[in-house]
PDB file of C-alpha atoms in Angstrom:
ATOM      1  CA  MET A1442     -78.878 145.355  13.381  1.00 64.00           C
ATOM      2  CA  PRO A1443     -81.557 145.708  10.892  1.00 90.00           C
ATOM      3  CA  VAL A1444     -84.957 144.750  11.142  1.00 95.00           C
ATOM      4  CA  GLU A1445     -86.745 141.538  10.436  1.00 97.00           C
ATOM      5  CA  TYR A1446     -90.439 141.597   9.107  1.00 98.00           C
ATOM      6  CA  HIS A1447     -92.446 138.273  10.329  1.00 97.00           C
ATOM      7  CA  ARG A1448     -95.983 136.714  10.390  1.00 98.00           C
ATOM      8  CA  ALA A1449     -97.073 133.886  12.001  1.00 98.00           C
ATOM      9  CA  PRO A1450    -101.083 132.565  13.568  1.00 98.00           C
ATOM     10  CA  LEU A1451    -101.277 133.520  17.212  1.00 96.00           C
ATOM     11  CA  ARG A1452    -101.238 129.227  17.962  1.00 96.00           C
ATOM     12  CA  GLU A1453     -97.107 129.543  16.279  1.00 97.00           C
ATOM     13  CA  ILE A1454     -96.096 133.033  17.868  1.00 97.00           C
ATOM     14  CA  ALA A1455     -93.393 132.548  20.481  1.00 97.00           C
ATOM     15  CA  PRO A1456     -94.998 134.237  24.426  1.00 97.00           C
ATOM     16  CA  GLU A1457     -92.593 136.536  24.715  1.00 96.00           C
ATOM     17  CA  THR A1458     -93.527 138.085  20.903  1.00 97.00           C
ATOM     18  CA  LEU A1459     -96.749 137.771  21.700  1.00 97.00           C
ATOM     19  CA  TYR A1460     -95.719 139.536  24.700  1.00 96.00           C
ATOM     20  CA  ARG A1461     -93.893 142.384  22.349  1.00 97.00           C
ATOM     21  CA  ILE A1462     -96.793 142.812  19.760  1.00 97.00           C
ATOM     22  CA  LEU A1463     -99.927 142.816  22.060  1.00 95.00           C
ATOM     23  CA  TRP A1464     -97.778 145.212  24.696  1.00 95.00           C
ATOM     24  CA  LEU A1465     -97.283 147.842  21.355  1.00 95.00           C
ATOM     25  CA  ARG A1466    -100.845 147.703  19.755  1.00 95.00           C
ATOM     26  CA  VAL A1467    -101.870 148.500  23.187  1.00 93.00           C
ATOM     27  CA  THR A1468     -99.143 151.246  23.770  1.00 92.00           C
ATOM     28  CA  VAL A1469    -100.033 152.971  21.059  1.00 93.00           C
ATOM     29  CA  PHE A1470    -104.503 152.092  21.450  1.00 86.00           C
ATOM     30  CA  VAL A1471    -105.057 152.067  24.606  1.00 80.00           C
ATOM     31  CA  VAL A1472    -102.215 154.220  26.572  1.00 80.00           C
ATOM     32  CA  GLU A1473    -100.765 156.413  24.165  1.00 79.00           C
ATOM     33  CA  GLN A1474    -104.608 157.647  22.379  1.00 78.00           C
ATOM     34  CA  GLU A1475    -106.459 157.422  25.255  1.00 75.00           C
ATOM     35  CA  ALA A1476    -109.035 154.711  24.099  1.00 75.00           C
ATOM     36  CA  ALA A1477    -110.074 152.819  26.822  1.00 72.00           C
ATOM     37  CA  TYR A1478    -111.477 149.076  24.957  1.00 71.00           C
ATOM     38  CA  PRO A1479    -110.737 145.408  25.039  1.00 77.00           C
ATOM     39  CA  GLU A1480    -108.135 145.857  22.594  1.00 82.00           C
ATOM     40  CA  LEU A1481    -108.097 142.415  22.785  1.00 87.00           C
ATOM     41  CA  ASP A1482    -111.638 141.620  21.223  1.00 90.00           C
ATOM     42  CA  GLY A1483    -110.956 137.678  19.997  1.00 93.00           C
ATOM     43  CA  ARG A1484    -110.204 137.945  16.809  1.00 95.00           C
ATOM     44  CA  ASP A1485    -106.616 137.195  16.716  1.00 96.00           C
ATOM     45  CA  LEU A1486    -107.790 134.147  17.447  1.00 96.00           C
ATOM     46  CA  GLU A1487    -109.860 132.840  14.737  1.00 96.00           C
ATOM     47  CA  PRO A1488    -108.898 130.532  11.538  1.00 95.00           C
ATOM     48  CA  ASP A1489    -107.328 132.368   8.871  1.00 96.00           C
ATOM     49  CA  ALA A1490    -106.149 135.673  11.355  1.00 98.00           C
ATOM     50  CA  GLU A1491    -102.216 136.441  11.514  1.00 98.00           C
ATOM     51  CA  LEU A1492     -99.954 138.715  12.981  1.00 98.00           C
ATOM     52  CA  LEU A1493     -97.598 140.610  10.742  1.00 98.00           C
ATOM     53  CA  TRP A1494     -94.724 142.549  12.692  1.00 98.00           C
ATOM     54  CA  ALA A1495     -91.473 144.052  12.835  1.00 98.00           C
ATOM     55  CA  GLU A1496     -88.560 144.031  14.714  1.00 97.00           C
ATOM     56  CA  ASP A1497     -85.629 145.775  15.527  1.00 94.00           C
ATOM     57  CA  GLY A1498     -82.948 143.726  17.864  1.00 91.00           C
ATOM     58  CA  ALA A1499     -85.752 141.932  20.693  1.00 87.00           C
ATOM     59  CA  GLU A1500     -87.551 145.000  20.660  1.00 94.00           C
ATOM     60  CA  VAL A1501     -91.366 144.810  18.000  1.00 97.00           C
ATOM     61  CA  VAL A1502     -91.556 148.338  16.493  1.00 97.00           C
ATOM     62  CA  ALA A1503     -94.534 147.757  14.758  1.00 98.00           C
ATOM     63  CA  THR A1504     -97.661 145.142  13.959  1.00 98.00           C
ATOM     64  CA  LEU A1505    -100.721 144.745  12.119  1.00 98.00           C
ATOM     65  CA  ARG A1506    -103.092 141.943  11.158  1.00 98.00           C
ATOM     66  CA  VAL A1507    -104.997 140.387   8.674  1.00 98.00           C
ATOM     67  CA  LEU A1508    -108.349 138.651   8.808  1.00 98.00           C
ATOM     68  CA  HIS A1509    -110.994 136.773   6.866  1.00 97.00           C
ATOM     69  CA  ASP A1510    -113.722 138.723   7.454  1.00 93.00           C
ATOM     70  CA  GLY A1511    -116.694 137.421   4.591  1.00 92.00           C
ATOM     71  CA  ASP A1512    -115.908 138.659   1.445  1.00 95.00           C
ATOM     72  CA  VAL A1513    -113.791 140.436   2.290  1.00 98.00           C
ATOM     73  CA  ALA A1514    -110.121 140.785   3.675  1.00 98.00           C
ATOM     74  CA  ARG A1515    -108.792 143.395   6.480  1.00 98.00           C
ATOM     75  CA  ILE A1516    -106.188 144.764   7.689  1.00 98.00           C
ATOM     76  CA  GLY A1517    -106.452 146.186  11.386  1.00 96.00           C
ATOM     77  CA  ARG A1518    -104.611 147.031  14.511  1.00 95.00           C
ATOM     78  CA  VAL A1519    -101.224 148.585  12.816  1.00 97.00           C
ATOM     79  CA  ALA A1520     -99.756 150.432  15.586  1.00 96.00           C
ATOM     80  CA  THR A1521     -96.464 152.246  15.217  1.00 97.00           C
ATOM     81  CA  ALA A1522     -93.338 152.009  18.089  1.00 96.00           C
ATOM     82  CA  ALA A1523     -92.694 156.344  18.717  1.00 94.00           C
ATOM     83  CA  SER A1524     -89.325 155.530  18.571  1.00 93.00           C
ATOM     84  CA  ALA A1525     -89.940 153.319  15.214  1.00 94.00           C
ATOM     85  CA  ARG A1526     -92.290 156.266  13.156  1.00 94.00           C
ATOM     86  CA  GLY A1527     -91.388 158.007   9.708  1.00 93.00           C
ATOM     87  CA  GLN A1528     -88.877 155.786   9.347  1.00 94.00           C
ATOM     88  CA  GLY A1529     -90.295 153.640   6.903  1.00 95.00           C
ATOM     89  CA  ILE A1530     -91.290 150.592   9.397  1.00 97.00           C
ATOM     90  CA  ALA A1531     -94.518 150.871   9.278  1.00 96.00           C
ATOM     91  CA  ALA A1532     -94.923 151.208   5.132  1.00 97.00           C
ATOM     92  CA  ARG A1533     -92.754 147.739   4.316  1.00 97.00           C
ATOM     93  CA  LEU A1534     -94.872 145.896   7.117  1.00 98.00           C
ATOM     94  CA  MET A1535     -98.078 147.584   5.485  1.00 98.00           C
ATOM     95  CA  GLU A1536     -96.534 146.640   1.423  1.00 98.00           C
ATOM     96  CA  ARG A1537     -96.022 143.013   3.822  1.00 98.00           C
ATOM     97  CA  GLY A1538     -99.883 142.584   5.060  1.00 98.00           C
ATOM     98  CA  VAL A1539    -100.931 143.848   1.750  1.00 98.00           C
ATOM     99  CA  ALA A1540     -99.210 141.306  -0.152  1.00 97.00           C
ATOM    100  CA  ARG A1541    -100.576 138.522   2.228  1.00 98.00           C
ATOM    101  CA  CYS A1542    -103.980 139.216   2.197  1.00 98.00           C
ATOM    102  CA  GLU A1543    -103.638 139.529  -2.104  1.00 97.00           C
ATOM    103  CA  GLU A1544    -101.514 135.790  -1.922  1.00 97.00           C
ATOM    104  CA  ARG A1545    -104.653 134.718   0.669  1.00 96.00           C
ATOM    105  CA  TRP A1546    -107.391 135.736  -1.176  1.00 96.00           C
ATOM    106  CA  PRO A1547    -106.759 136.327  -4.294  1.00 95.00           C
ATOM    107  CA  GLN A1548    -110.214 137.177  -5.497  1.00 95.00           C
ATOM    108  CA  HIS A1549    -110.975 139.595  -2.377  1.00 97.00           C
ATOM    109  CA  ALA A1550    -110.658 143.507  -1.916  1.00 98.00           C
ATOM    110  CA  ILE A1551    -108.651 144.732   1.189  1.00 98.00           C
ATOM    111  CA  VAL A1552    -110.922 146.666   3.469  1.00 98.00           C
ATOM    112  CA  LEU A1553    -109.336 148.873   7.176  1.00 98.00           C
ATOM    113  CA  ASP A1554    -111.019 150.781   8.963  1.00 97.00           C
ATOM    114  CA  ALA A1555    -108.230 154.135   8.889  1.00 96.00           C
ATOM    115  CA  GLN A1556    -107.883 156.965  11.899  1.00 94.00           C
ATOM    116  CA  GLN A1557    -108.756 159.465   9.673  1.00 95.00           C
ATOM    117  CA  HIS A1558    -105.465 161.852   9.694  1.00 94.00           C
ATOM    118  CA  LEU A1559    -103.788 158.609   8.099  1.00 95.00           C
ATOM    119  CA  GLY A1560    -106.671 158.226   5.084  1.00 96.00           C
ATOM    120  CA  PRO A1561    -103.126 159.973   3.182  1.00 97.00           C
ATOM    121  CA  TRP A1562    -101.125 157.579   4.228  1.00 97.00           C
ATOM    122  CA  TYR A1563    -103.190 154.722   3.475  1.00 97.00           C
ATOM    123  CA  ALA A1564    -103.615 156.238   0.043  1.00 98.00           C
ATOM    124  CA  ARG A1565     -99.963 155.436  -0.889  1.00 97.00           C
ATOM    125  CA  PHE A1566    -101.017 151.502  -0.558  1.00 98.00           C
ATOM    126  CA  GLY A1567    -103.826 152.162  -2.708  1.00 97.00           C
ATOM    127  CA  PHE A1568    -106.562 152.156  -0.493  1.00 98.00           C
ATOM    128  CA  VAL A1569    -109.718 154.844  -1.088  1.00 97.00           C
ATOM    129  CA  ILE A1570    -111.988 156.517   1.099  1.00 97.00           C
ATOM    130  CA  SER A1571    -115.587 154.105   0.390  1.00 97.00           C
ATOM    131  CA  GLY A1572    -117.822 155.793   3.654  1.00 95.00           C
ATOM    132  CA  GLU A1573    -118.453 158.109   5.663  1.00 97.00           C
ATOM    133  CA  PRO A1574    -116.700 159.277   9.079  1.00 96.00           C
ATOM    134  CA  PHE A1575    -117.409 157.590  11.942  1.00 95.00           C
ATOM    135  CA  SER A1576    -116.152 158.125  15.312  1.00 93.00           C
ATOM    136  CA  GLU A1577    -113.896 155.302  17.295  1.00 88.00           C
ATOM    137  CA  ASP A1578    -113.329 156.099  20.747  1.00 83.00           C
ATOM    138  CA  GLY A1579    -114.265 159.524  19.906  1.00 86.00           C
ATOM    139  CA  ILE A1580    -110.828 159.119  17.057  1.00 89.00           C
ATOM    140  CA  PRO A1581    -112.913 159.989  14.184  1.00 94.00           C
ATOM    141  CA  HIS A1582    -111.910 157.540  11.507  1.00 95.00           C
ATOM    142  CA  VAL A1583    -113.007 156.609   8.108  1.00 97.00           C
ATOM    143  CA  PRO A1584    -113.881 153.081   5.918  1.00 98.00           C
ATOM    144  CA  MET A1585    -111.201 152.884   3.287  1.00 98.00           C
ATOM    145  CA  ARG A1586    -110.731 149.980   0.790  1.00 98.00           C
ATOM    146  CA  ARG A1587    -108.475 148.731  -1.688  1.00 98.00           C
ATOM    147  CA  PRO A1588    -110.601 146.392  -5.260  1.00 96.00           C
ATOM    148  CA  ALA A1589    -109.175 142.966  -5.699  1.00 93.00           C
ATOM    149  CA  ARG A1590    -107.019 142.441  -7.864  1.00 81.00           C
ATOM    150  CA  ALA A1591    -108.579 141.244 -11.350  1.00 65.00           C
TER     151      ALA A1591
END
């Protein structure tokens, strides 16, 4: 079965699908990375927030969210199921996330906070390191920025 890609604000996502999206995020960020933090941070409820996800059958295998963050767009909560890594699913989802930000906020740069070891992966999508490394929940991160399309 081919992977299907979707996007929607939280209020338009079927409860079972939303559960699978949040389950994936908690599995990756809290369990796998052993980062005890409030994964459900309230930002998914913001009026401009959208979740994007990839489904393989009924299983959510990758997700991310886009936010309007003042004078920039923000991509975050990028997570891929261990079983789906290395297949290009997250890359295709990331392309869709970037395109959605450019569609909604064309005059805004896009920012994200990348785990340091994933910086080169995000660079494939036009992101460059834009500040000093920092630690978040004991994991090294770097701020990254993709300039607005002129």
